[in-house]
Amino acid sequence: MAAAHLLAASTSSSSTAAFRPPLRLRSPAHTPHLRLNRTGRRPFPVVRAAETDAKDAKPKAPEKAPAAGGSSFNQLLGIKGAKQETDIWKIRLQLTKPVTWPPLVWGVLCGAAASGNFHWTVEDVAKSIVCMIMSGPCLTGYTQTINDWYDRDIDAINEPYRPIPSGAISENEVITQIWVLLLAGLGLGALLDVWAGHDFPIVFYLAVGGSLLSYIYSAPPLKLKQNGWIGNFALGASYISLPWWAGQALFGTLTPDIVVLTTLYSIAGLGIAIVNDFKSIEGDRALGLQSLPVAFGMETAKWICVGAIDITQLSVAGYLLSTGKLYYALALLGLTIPQFQYFLKDPVKYDVKYQASAQPFFVLGLLVTALATSH
């Protein structure tokens, strides 16, 4: 950008260069110094255009910069348009992206409902809340933090103002957060097995499996997210199947039909994961990540996304119909129809609007399926 500004300046002034007075070098009024952020660390390098003598020249703001002022609410949720914070605890919360917790929490609820053994007693409610904390704030927070850590080079291109590439939080603070959230999640999984009286610690092993999947999704050498198909399916499984299995195992037993249905929903999760890839096309392409929008182009990828989500839900509706659950099948079909009114228009512009307006229908469909399998 600096080179572009300088080139533009030289081009526009070349015709009058002969009439300019000679340049004079002036000593700065004070010795320039390096400004550090609140952690005492330099942020990722930022190239700044050279200052000009024209006082009316104003630097052009980066296109990807957040809106001036930003939103404190967006910052707490960990989504675009966030306010730039200096409070370390707000920054820590932002890294865990609370906006991504509800699908996991909902998955636990669906699993508990599908078990047929959940009762509205104080103990069962308390168990489910602990399982939701394990799945949401702890293990999803761990997943999001470790993903941001390994994506710091990509974020330096796509979203350089995010906490890690901007230097708002130090490396040691990030690594500490990763370990605390991981150990807390695994500890709660072990606690739930003891609480439920399991002979085999199934909830703990599901937590271990989910944590391992999150690690190999984000970290080299495997870094599953480099492959659009495998990475997005893994993400869908961790967001839908694993919390459902944990909730059902906590109150009952996993059955083959549940494993099949939740695996199908993980294909829908693949489509949902693609939604988040559209905004990162530039950085993914620069670093060689073969996300589906990079591999197939935006137009094809958006139809793959829609197809994965819709075909999955229609398949589940067909399964429910084949087992005599007509009303549940019709309810799921009705929830599928309104989900893509915004997304197909422009997947980059409307990604947040899609997630806010369409995904509630999707998660309600999950609950419909859970209630159908519990009867």
mmCIF file of C-alpha atoms in Angstrom:
data_model
loop_
_atom_site.group_PDB
_atom_site.id
_atom_site.type_symbol
_atom_site.label_atom_id
_atom_site.label_comp_id
_atom_site.label_asym_id
_atom_site.label_seq_id
_atom_site.Cartn_x
_atom_site.Cartn_y
_atom_site.Cartn_z
ATOM 1 C CA MET A 1 0.000 0.000 0.000
ATOM 2 C CA ALA A 2 2.848 2.336 0.802
ATOM 3 C CA ALA A 3 4.365 1.695 -2.593
ATOM 4 C CA ALA A 4 1.018 2.351 -4.252
ATOM 5 C CA HIS A 5 0.651 5.709 -2.496
ATOM 6 C CA LEU A 6 4.189 6.744 -3.423
ATOM 7 C CA LEU A 7 3.698 5.687 -7.044
ATOM 8 C CA ALA A 8 0.445 7.604 -7.273
ATOM 9 C CA ALA A 9 2.059 10.665 -5.775
ATOM 10 C CA SER A 10 4.998 10.558 -8.171
ATOM 11 C CA THR A 11 2.762 10.020 -11.193
ATOM 12 C CA SER A 12 0.424 12.881 -10.398
ATOM 13 C CA SER A 13 3.257 15.317 -9.829
ATOM 14 C CA SER A 14 5.626 14.359 -12.646
ATOM 15 C CA SER A 15 4.390 17.084 -14.965
ATOM 16 C CA THR A 16 5.189 19.860 -12.501
ATOM 17 C CA ALA A 17 8.336 18.409 -11.008
ATOM 18 C CA ALA A 18 10.483 21.021 -12.774
ATOM 19 C CA PHE A 19 8.791 23.881 -10.922
ATOM 20 C CA ARG A 20 9.221 22.412 -7.446
ATOM 21 C CA PRO A 21 11.798 23.927 -5.076
ATOM 22 C CA PRO A 22 14.559 21.579 -3.982
ATOM 23 C CA LEU A 23 13.758 19.332 -1.000
ATOM 24 C CA ARG A 24 15.346 20.202 2.319
ATOM 25 C CA LEU A 25 16.045 17.618 5.004
ATOM 26 C CA ARG A 26 14.764 18.594 8.417
ATOM 27 C CA SER A 27 15.799 16.971 11.658
ATOM 28 C CA PRO A 28 12.921 15.521 13.662
ATOM 29 C CA ALA A 29 11.869 17.474 16.731
ATOM 30 C CA HIS A 30 12.477 14.421 18.853
ATOM 31 C CA THR A 31 14.029 11.011 18.499
ATOM 32 C CA PRO A 32 11.456 8.512 17.232
ATOM 33 C CA HIS A 33 10.806 5.591 19.514
ATOM 34 C CA LEU A 34 9.170 2.179 19.197
ATOM 35 C CA ARG A 35 5.705 2.069 20.763
ATOM 36 C CA LEU A 36 4.788 -1.218 22.407
ATOM 37 C CA ASN A 37 1.336 -2.508 23.177
ATOM 38 C CA ARG A 38 -0.042 -3.267 26.632
ATOM 39 C CA THR A 39 1.780 -6.602 26.816
ATOM 40 C CA GLY A 40 5.176 -5.071 26.108
ATOM 41 C CA ARG A 41 5.367 -6.982 22.826
ATOM 42 C CA ARG A 42 5.433 -5.631 19.321
ATOM 43 C CA PRO A 43 2.410 -6.471 17.226
ATOM 44 C CA PHE A 44 2.794 -8.116 13.846
ATOM 45 C CA PRO A 45 4.674 -5.774 11.472
ATOM 46 C CA VAL A 46 2.516 -3.109 9.880
ATOM 47 C CA VAL A 47 3.725 -1.202 6.826
ATOM 48 C CA ARG A 48 2.875 2.509 6.993
ATOM 49 C CA ALA A 49 2.975 4.954 4.128
ATOM 50 C CA ALA A 50 5.640 7.644 4.295
ATOM 51 C CA GLU A 51 4.539 11.013 5.593
ATOM 52 C CA THR A 52 4.071 13.733 2.971
ATOM 53 C CA ASP A 53 4.488 17.477 3.098
ATOM 54 C CA ALA A 54 0.900 17.965 1.980
ATOM 55 C CA LYS A 55 -1.002 18.621 5.174
ATOM 56 C CA ASP A 56 -4.331 17.845 3.577
ATOM 57 C CA ALA A 57 -3.266 14.339 2.541
ATOM 58 C CA LYS A 58 -5.127 11.718 4.584
ATOM 59 C CA PRO A 59 -4.134 8.058 4.754
ATOM 60 C CA LYS A 60 -6.678 5.608 3.410
ATOM 61 C CA ALA A 61 -8.057 3.260 6.069
ATOM 62 C CA PRO A 62 -7.502 -0.437 5.438
ATOM 63 C CA GLU A 63 -10.536 -2.055 3.878
ATOM 64 C CA LYS A 64 -10.588 -4.823 6.472
ATOM 65 C CA ALA A 65 -10.323 -2.561 9.509
ATOM 66 C CA PRO A 66 -13.223 -2.663 11.961
ATOM 67 C CA ALA A 67 -15.653 0.209 12.018
ATOM 68 C CA ALA A 68 -14.551 3.177 14.083
ATOM 69 C CA GLY A 69 -15.410 2.631 17.707
ATOM 70 C CA GLY A 70 -16.604 -0.921 17.095
ATOM 71 C CA SER A 71 -19.166 -2.716 19.197
ATOM 72 C CA SER A 72 -18.512 -3.862 22.751
ATOM 73 C CA PHE A 73 -21.243 -6.484 22.307
ATOM 74 C CA ASN A 74 -19.556 -7.877 19.185
ATOM 75 C CA GLN A 75 -16.260 -7.901 21.040
ATOM 76 C CA LEU A 76 -17.689 -10.054 23.836
ATOM 77 C CA LEU A 77 -19.224 -12.446 21.321
ATOM 78 C CA GLY A 78 -15.986 -12.655 19.319
ATOM 79 C CA ILE A 79 -17.489 -11.635 15.968
ATOM 80 C CA LYS A 80 -16.750 -9.053 13.268
ATOM 81 C CA GLY A 81 -17.141 -5.364 14.090
ATOM 82 C CA ALA A 82 -15.668 -5.791 17.573
ATOM 83 C CA LYS A 83 -14.413 -2.879 19.625
ATOM 84 C CA GLN A 84 -10.659 -2.827 20.171
ATOM 85 C CA GLU A 85 -10.187 -3.711 23.849
ATOM 86 C CA THR A 86 -7.286 -3.473 26.266
ATOM 87 C CA ASP A 87 -8.930 -5.335 29.168
ATOM 88 C CA ILE A 88 -7.177 -8.731 29.215
ATOM 89 C CA TRP A 89 -10.241 -10.639 30.463
ATOM 90 C CA LYS A 90 -12.441 -9.246 27.712
ATOM 91 C CA ILE A 91 -9.744 -10.173 25.208
ATOM 92 C CA ARG A 92 -9.577 -13.695 26.649
ATOM 93 C CA LEU A 93 -13.350 -14.012 26.311
ATOM 94 C CA GLN A 94 -13.195 -12.714 22.745
ATOM 95 C CA LEU A 95 -10.706 -15.473 21.832
ATOM 96 C CA THR A 96 -13.162 -18.156 23.001
ATOM 97 C CA LYS A 97 -15.840 -16.732 20.616
ATOM 98 C CA PRO A 98 -18.944 -17.162 22.787
ATOM 99 C CA VAL A 99 -21.094 -16.828 19.662
ATOM 100 C CA THR A 100 -19.964 -20.377 18.763
ATOM 101 C CA TRP A 101 -21.032 -21.940 22.073
ATOM 102 C CA PRO A 102 -24.818 -22.262 21.519
ATOM 103 C CA PRO A 103 -24.638 -25.125 18.947
ATOM 104 C CA LEU A 104 -22.624 -27.204 21.423
ATOM 105 C CA VAL A 105 -24.949 -26.362 24.294
ATOM 106 C CA TRP A 106 -27.902 -27.196 22.070
ATOM 107 C CA GLY A 107 -26.265 -30.481 21.057
ATOM 108 C CA VAL A 108 -26.082 -31.542 24.708
ATOM 109 C CA LEU A 109 -29.759 -30.651 25.109
ATOM 110 C CA CYS A 110 -30.666 -32.713 22.042
ATOM 111 C CA GLY A 111 -28.684 -35.684 23.321
ATOM 112 C CA ALA A 112 -30.377 -35.502 26.706
ATOM 113 C CA ALA A 113 -33.782 -35.323 25.004
ATOM 114 C CA ALA A 114 -32.969 -38.226 22.670
ATOM 115 C CA SER A 115 -31.951 -40.435 25.631
ATOM 116 C CA GLY A 116 -35.534 -40.523 26.876
ATOM 117 C CA ASN A 117 -34.179 -40.629 30.435
ATOM 118 C CA PHE A 118 -33.829 -36.933 31.200
ATOM 119 C CA HIS A 119 -36.162 -35.671 33.927
ATOM 120 C CA TRP A 120 -36.718 -32.133 35.149
ATOM 121 C CA THR A 121 -35.132 -32.802 38.519
ATOM 122 C CA VAL A 122 -32.510 -30.635 40.179
ATOM 123 C CA GLU A 123 -29.855 -33.324 39.712
ATOM 124 C CA ASP A 124 -30.543 -33.931 36.007
ATOM 125 C CA VAL A 125 -30.666 -30.219 35.272
ATOM 126 C CA ALA A 126 -27.381 -29.723 37.157
ATOM 127 C CA LYS A 127 -25.734 -32.576 35.213
ATOM 128 C CA SER A 128 -26.853 -31.125 31.900
ATOM 129 C CA ILE A 129 -25.583 -27.638 32.835
ATOM 130 C CA VAL A 130 -22.154 -29.033 33.746
ATOM 131 C CA CYS A 131 -22.096 -30.952 30.449
ATOM 132 C CA MET A 132 -22.999 -27.740 28.592
ATOM 133 C CA ILE A 133 -20.186 -25.846 30.339
ATOM 134 C CA MET A 134 -17.771 -28.617 29.383
ATOM 135 C CA SER A 135 -18.880 -28.574 25.747
ATOM 136 C CA GLY A 136 -19.342 -24.821 25.313
ATOM 137 C CA PRO A 137 -17.133 -22.432 27.304
ATOM 138 C CA CYS A 138 -14.383 -24.967 28.062
ATOM 139 C CA LEU A 139 -13.832 -27.198 25.031
ATOM 140 C CA THR A 140 -15.281 -24.890 22.384
ATOM 141 C CA GLY A 141 -13.326 -22.050 23.972
ATOM 142 C CA TYR A 142 -10.220 -24.240 23.773
ATOM 143 C CA THR A 143 -10.986 -25.052 20.126
ATOM 144 C CA GLN A 144 -11.451 -21.422 19.129
ATOM 145 C CA THR A 145 -8.364 -20.217 20.999
ATOM 146 C CA ILE A 146 -6.064 -22.871 19.555
ATOM 147 C CA ASN A 147 -7.508 -22.245 16.092
ATOM 148 C CA ASP A 148 -6.760 -18.518 16.382
ATOM 149 C CA TRP A 149 -3.266 -19.340 17.613
ATOM 150 C CA TYR A 150 -2.423 -21.491 14.598
ATOM 151 C CA ASP A 151 -4.248 -19.084 12.268
ATOM 152 C CA ARG A 152 -2.355 -16.012 13.439
ATOM 153 C CA ASP A 153 -0.514 -15.691 10.099
ATOM 154 C CA ILE A 154 -3.772 -15.924 8.139
ATOM 155 C CA ASP A 155 -5.492 -13.479 10.486
ATOM 156 C CA ALA A 156 -2.597 -11.063 9.981
ATOM 157 C CA ILE A 157 -3.816 -10.887 6.361
ATOM 158 C CA ASN A 158 -7.591 -11.222 6.746
ATOM 159 C CA GLU A 159 -8.211 -9.635 10.158
ATOM 160 C CA PRO A 160 -4.982 -8.000 11.403
ATOM 161 C CA TYR A 161 -6.838 -6.244 14.223
ATOM 162 C CA ARG A 162 -7.753 -9.546 15.969
ATOM 163 C CA PRO A 163 -6.206 -10.039 19.442
ATOM 164 C CA ILE A 164 -3.296 -12.330 18.526
ATOM 165 C CA PRO A 165 -1.953 -10.760 15.291
ATOM 166 C CA SER A 166 -2.424 -7.256 16.725
ATOM 167 C CA GLY A 167 -0.394 -8.151 19.814
ATOM 168 C CA ALA A 168 -3.235 -7.308 22.217
ATOM 169 C CA ILE A 169 -2.497 -10.555 24.084
ATOM 170 C CA SER A 170 0.913 -12.156 24.556
ATOM 171 C CA GLU A 171 1.983 -15.603 23.399
ATOM 172 C CA ASN A 172 2.316 -16.887 26.971
ATOM 173 C CA GLU A 173 -1.166 -15.650 27.830
ATOM 174 C CA VAL A 174 -2.643 -17.441 24.827
ATOM 175 C CA ILE A 175 -0.860 -20.723 25.574
ATOM 176 C CA THR A 176 -1.912 -20.561 29.231
ATOM 177 C CA GLN A 177 -5.522 -20.044 28.176
ATOM 178 C CA ILE A 178 -5.366 -23.063 25.848
ATOM 179 C CA TRP A 179 -4.151 -25.354 28.633
ATOM 180 C CA VAL A 180 -6.553 -24.059 31.281
ATOM 181 C CA LEU A 181 -9.605 -24.517 29.045
ATOM 182 C CA LEU A 182 -8.485 -27.975 27.891
ATOM 183 C CA LEU A 183 -7.812 -29.298 31.391
ATOM 184 C CA ALA A 184 -11.038 -27.782 32.725
ATOM 185 C CA GLY A 185 -13.048 -29.486 29.974
ATOM 186 C CA LEU A 186 -11.414 -32.871 30.513
ATOM 187 C CA GLY A 187 -11.824 -32.549 34.283
ATOM 188 C CA LEU A 188 -15.556 -31.842 33.922
ATOM 189 C CA GLY A 189 -15.885 -34.855 31.615
ATOM 190 C CA ALA A 190 -14.324 -37.122 34.238
ATOM 191 C CA LEU A 191 -16.554 -35.595 36.927
ATOM 192 C CA LEU A 192 -19.699 -36.284 34.879
ATOM 193 C CA ASP A 193 -18.761 -39.959 34.465
ATOM 194 C CA VAL A 194 -18.359 -40.342 38.222
ATOM 195 C CA TRP A 195 -21.587 -38.428 38.843
ATOM 196 C CA ALA A 196 -23.535 -40.620 36.378
ATOM 197 C CA GLY A 197 -22.028 -43.819 37.824
ATOM 198 C CA HIS A 198 -20.516 -44.959 34.526
ATOM 199 C CA ASP A 199 -18.347 -48.082 34.612
ATOM 200 C CA PHE A 200 -16.677 -46.881 31.423
ATOM 201 C CA PRO A 201 -15.757 -43.149 31.370
ATOM 202 C CA ILE A 202 -17.487 -42.464 28.054
ATOM 203 C CA VAL A 203 -18.026 -38.719 28.563
ATOM 204 C CA PHE A 204 -14.335 -38.255 29.409
ATOM 205 C CA TYR A 205 -13.254 -40.158 26.298
ATOM 206 C CA LEU A 206 -15.640 -38.148 24.135
ATOM 207 C CA ALA A 207 -14.039 -35.003 25.570
ATOM 208 C CA VAL A 208 -10.571 -36.373 24.816
ATOM 209 C CA GLY A 209 -11.604 -37.322 21.275
ATOM 210 C CA GLY A 210 -13.146 -33.918 20.633
ATOM 211 C CA SER A 211 -10.060 -32.135 21.961
ATOM 212 C CA LEU A 212 -7.749 -34.238 19.789
ATOM 213 C CA LEU A 213 -9.942 -33.569 16.751
ATOM 214 C CA SER A 214 -9.807 -29.835 17.476
ATOM 215 C CA TYR A 215 -6.017 -29.964 17.718
ATOM 216 C CA ILE A 216 -5.395 -31.836 14.470
ATOM 217 C CA TYR A 217 -7.960 -29.610 12.753
ATOM 218 C CA SER A 218 -5.905 -26.495 13.506
ATOM 219 C CA ALA A 219 -2.314 -27.609 14.102
ATOM 220 C CA PRO A 220 0.383 -28.921 11.768
ATOM 221 C CA PRO A 221 1.417 -31.376 10.517
ATOM 222 C CA LEU A 222 -2.098 -32.723 9.844
ATOM 223 C CA LYS A 223 -4.001 -29.410 9.982
ATOM 224 C CA LEU A 224 -7.237 -30.891 8.656
ATOM 225 C CA LYS A 225 -8.607 -27.470 7.775
ATOM 226 C CA GLN A 226 -6.145 -27.350 4.865
ATOM 227 C CA ASN A 227 -8.448 -29.838 3.163
ATOM 228 C CA GLY A 228 -11.873 -28.284 2.706
ATOM 229 C CA TRP A 229 -13.813 -31.568 2.734
ATOM 230 C CA ILE A 230 -12.139 -33.379 5.620
ATOM 231 C CA GLY A 231 -11.640 -30.266 7.709
ATOM 232 C CA ASN A 232 -15.213 -29.050 7.440
ATOM 233 C CA PHE A 233 -16.642 -32.515 8.138
ATOM 234 C CA ALA A 234 -14.444 -32.774 11.238
ATOM 235 C CA LEU A 235 -15.688 -29.373 12.340
ATOM 236 C CA GLY A 236 -19.299 -30.422 11.764
ATOM 237 C CA ALA A 237 -18.792 -33.603 13.779
ATOM 238 C CA SER A 238 -17.255 -31.732 16.700
ATOM 239 C CA TYR A 239 -20.091 -29.193 16.736
ATOM 240 C CA ILE A 240 -23.022 -31.576 16.311
ATOM 241 C CA SER A 241 -22.233 -35.262 16.904
ATOM 242 C CA LEU A 242 -19.887 -35.061 19.888
ATOM 243 C CA PRO A 243 -22.026 -32.849 22.181
ATOM 244 C CA TRP A 244 -25.127 -34.869 21.247
ATOM 245 C CA TRP A 245 -23.307 -38.107 22.104
ATOM 246 C CA ALA A 246 -22.098 -36.622 25.395
ATOM 247 C CA GLY A 247 -25.606 -35.536 26.384
ATOM 248 C CA GLN A 248 -27.139 -38.860 25.439
ATOM 249 C CA ALA A 249 -24.402 -40.924 27.084
ATOM 250 C CA LEU A 250 -24.801 -38.899 30.275
ATOM 251 C CA PHE A 251 -28.443 -39.928 30.661
ATOM 252 C CA GLY A 252 -28.743 -43.096 28.570
ATOM 253 C CA THR A 253 -26.927 -45.141 25.954
ATOM 254 C CA LEU A 254 -25.846 -44.432 22.384
ATOM 255 C CA THR A 255 -27.742 -46.437 19.781
ATOM 256 C CA PRO A 256 -26.811 -47.174 16.146
ATOM 257 C CA ASP A 257 -29.639 -45.060 14.728
ATOM 258 C CA ILE A 258 -28.469 -42.051 16.739
ATOM 259 C CA VAL A 259 -24.902 -42.516 15.513
ATOM 260 C CA VAL A 260 -26.154 -42.596 11.898
ATOM 261 C CA LEU A 261 -28.433 -39.571 12.287
ATOM 262 C CA THR A 262 -25.811 -37.438 14.009
ATOM 263 C CA THR A 263 -23.225 -38.427 11.405
ATOM 264 C CA LEU A 264 -25.667 -37.220 8.741
ATOM 265 C CA TYR A 265 -26.044 -33.970 10.636
ATOM 266 C CA SER A 266 -22.262 -33.680 10.655
ATOM 267 C CA ILE A 267 -22.485 -33.440 6.849
ATOM 268 C CA ALA A 268 -24.823 -30.499 7.395
ATOM 269 C CA GLY A 269 -22.192 -29.165 9.781
ATOM 270 C CA LEU A 270 -19.741 -29.361 6.877
ATOM 271 C CA GLY A 271 -21.971 -26.938 4.999
ATOM 272 C CA ILE A 272 -22.236 -24.614 7.984
ATOM 273 C CA ALA A 273 -18.442 -24.642 8.341
ATOM 274 C CA ILE A 274 -18.084 -23.554 4.709
ATOM 275 C CA VAL A 275 -20.001 -20.380 5.580
ATOM 276 C CA ASN A 276 -17.041 -19.217 7.658
ATOM 277 C CA ASP A 277 -14.578 -19.868 4.807
ATOM 278 C CA PHE A 278 -15.944 -17.236 2.427
ATOM 279 C CA LYS A 279 -14.618 -14.283 4.419
ATOM 280 C CA SER A 280 -11.112 -15.841 4.524
ATOM 281 C CA ILE A 281 -10.603 -16.514 0.823
ATOM 282 C CA GLU A 282 -7.790 -13.977 0.442
ATOM 283 C CA GLY A 283 -5.697 -15.248 3.340
ATOM 284 C CA ASP A 284 -6.426 -18.936 2.636
ATOM 285 C CA ARG A 285 -5.312 -18.531 -0.975
ATOM 286 C CA ALA A 286 -2.158 -16.660 0.045
ATOM 287 C CA LEU A 287 -1.128 -19.410 2.465
ATOM 288 C CA GLY A 288 -2.136 -22.346 0.279
ATOM 289 C CA LEU A 289 -5.144 -23.522 2.294
ATOM 290 C CA GLN A 290 -7.556 -25.389 0.041
ATOM 291 C CA SER A 291 -10.830 -24.291 1.559
ATOM 292 C CA LEU A 292 -13.806 -25.068 -0.661
ATOM 293 C CA PRO A 293 -14.326 -21.437 -1.767
ATOM 294 C CA VAL A 294 -10.651 -21.337 -2.802
ATOM 295 C CA ALA A 295 -10.742 -24.735 -4.525
ATOM 296 C CA PHE A 296 -14.065 -24.365 -6.359
ATOM 297 C CA GLY A 297 -14.700 -20.637 -6.454
ATOM 298 C CA MET A 298 -17.334 -18.694 -4.565
ATOM 299 C CA GLU A 299 -20.284 -19.493 -6.839
ATOM 300 C CA THR A 300 -19.807 -23.279 -6.773
ATOM 301 C CA ALA A 301 -18.875 -23.372 -3.096
ATOM 302 C CA LYS A 302 -22.039 -21.612 -1.997
ATOM 303 C CA TRP A 303 -24.147 -24.274 -3.730
ATOM 304 C CA ILE A 304 -22.068 -27.040 -2.133
ATOM 305 C CA CYS A 305 -22.737 -25.344 1.201
ATOM 306 C CA VAL A 306 -26.491 -25.110 0.629
ATOM 307 C CA GLY A 307 -26.676 -28.634 -0.773
ATOM 308 C CA ALA A 308 -24.843 -30.186 2.170
ATOM 309 C CA ILE A 309 -27.167 -28.562 4.691
ATOM 310 C CA ASP A 310 -30.460 -28.994 2.822
ATOM 311 C CA ILE A 311 -29.914 -32.527 1.499
ATOM 312 C CA THR A 312 -28.918 -33.688 4.970
ATOM 313 C CA GLN A 313 -32.046 -32.303 6.579
ATOM 314 C CA LEU A 314 -34.259 -33.700 3.825
ATOM 315 C CA SER A 315 -32.604 -37.097 4.262
ATOM 316 C CA VAL A 316 -33.280 -37.044 7.997
ATOM 317 C CA ALA A 317 -36.885 -36.004 7.333
ATOM 318 C CA GLY A 318 -37.191 -38.961 4.957
ATOM 319 C CA TYR A 319 -35.808 -41.292 7.616
ATOM 320 C CA LEU A 320 -38.301 -40.029 10.193
ATOM 321 C CA LEU A 321 -41.123 -40.502 7.690
ATOM 322 C CA SER A 322 -39.990 -44.080 6.987
ATOM 323 C CA THR A 323 -40.174 -44.890 10.703
ATOM 324 C CA GLY A 324 -43.733 -43.602 11.006
ATOM 325 C CA LYS A 325 -42.891 -40.193 12.506
ATOM 326 C CA LEU A 326 -44.966 -38.193 10.002
ATOM 327 C CA TYR A 327 -45.499 -35.050 12.064
ATOM 328 C CA TYR A 328 -41.847 -34.836 13.075
ATOM 329 C CA ALA A 329 -40.836 -35.245 9.417
ATOM 330 C CA LEU A 330 -43.191 -32.469 8.336
ATOM 331 C CA ALA A 331 -41.944 -30.187 11.108
ATOM 332 C CA LEU A 332 -38.330 -30.743 10.026
ATOM 333 C CA LEU A 333 -39.257 -30.078 6.401
ATOM 334 C CA GLY A 334 -40.956 -26.823 7.379
ATOM 335 C CA LEU A 335 -37.864 -25.685 9.285
ATOM 336 C CA THR A 336 -35.597 -26.397 6.284
ATOM 337 C CA ILE A 337 -37.369 -24.182 3.744
ATOM 338 C CA PRO A 338 -36.588 -20.632 5.051
ATOM 339 C CA GLN A 339 -32.891 -21.111 5.745
ATOM 340 C CA PHE A 340 -31.171 -19.590 2.687
ATOM 341 C CA GLN A 341 -33.028 -16.447 1.753
ATOM 342 C CA TYR A 342 -29.929 -14.301 2.375
ATOM 343 C CA PHE A 343 -26.954 -16.583 1.906
ATOM 344 C CA LEU A 344 -27.356 -17.354 -1.790
ATOM 345 C CA LYS A 345 -27.419 -13.643 -2.645
ATOM 346 C CA ASP A 346 -23.929 -12.919 -1.335
ATOM 347 C CA PRO A 347 -22.186 -15.389 1.039
ATOM 348 C CA VAL A 348 -19.585 -12.819 2.081
ATOM 349 C CA LYS A 349 -21.928 -9.909 2.706
ATOM 350 C CA TYR A 350 -24.663 -11.925 4.382
ATOM 351 C CA ASP A 351 -22.682 -14.528 6.362
ATOM 352 C CA VAL A 352 -23.526 -12.978 9.744
ATOM 353 C CA LYS A 353 -27.147 -12.354 8.750
ATOM 354 C CA TYR A 354 -27.421 -15.978 7.625
ATOM 355 C CA GLN A 355 -26.075 -17.265 10.904
ATOM 356 C CA ALA A 356 -28.492 -15.078 12.841
ATOM 357 C CA SER A 357 -31.605 -15.737 10.754
ATOM 358 C CA ALA A 358 -31.218 -19.266 9.369
ATOM 359 C CA GLN A 359 -29.293 -21.300 11.902
ATOM 360 C CA PRO A 360 -32.053 -21.058 14.553
ATOM 361 C CA PHE A 361 -34.234 -23.071 12.152
ATOM 362 C CA PHE A 362 -31.440 -25.610 11.777
ATOM 363 C CA VAL A 363 -30.928 -26.121 15.513
ATOM 364 C CA LEU A 364 -34.685 -26.385 16.063
ATOM 365 C CA GLY A 365 -34.601 -29.159 13.463
ATOM 366 C CA LEU A 366 -31.989 -30.923 15.581
ATOM 367 C CA LEU A 367 -34.329 -30.836 18.576
ATOM 368 C CA VAL A 368 -37.237 -32.108 16.472
ATOM 369 C CA THR A 369 -35.076 -35.063 15.419
ATOM 370 C CA ALA A 370 -33.997 -35.708 19.018
ATOM 371 C CA LEU A 371 -37.580 -35.712 20.280
ATOM 372 C CA ALA A 372 -38.605 -38.022 17.433
ATOM 373 C CA THR A 373 -35.918 -40.587 18.312
ATOM 374 C CA SER A 374 -36.793 -40.505 22.013
ATOM 375 C CA HIS A 375 -40.298 -41.908 21.390
#
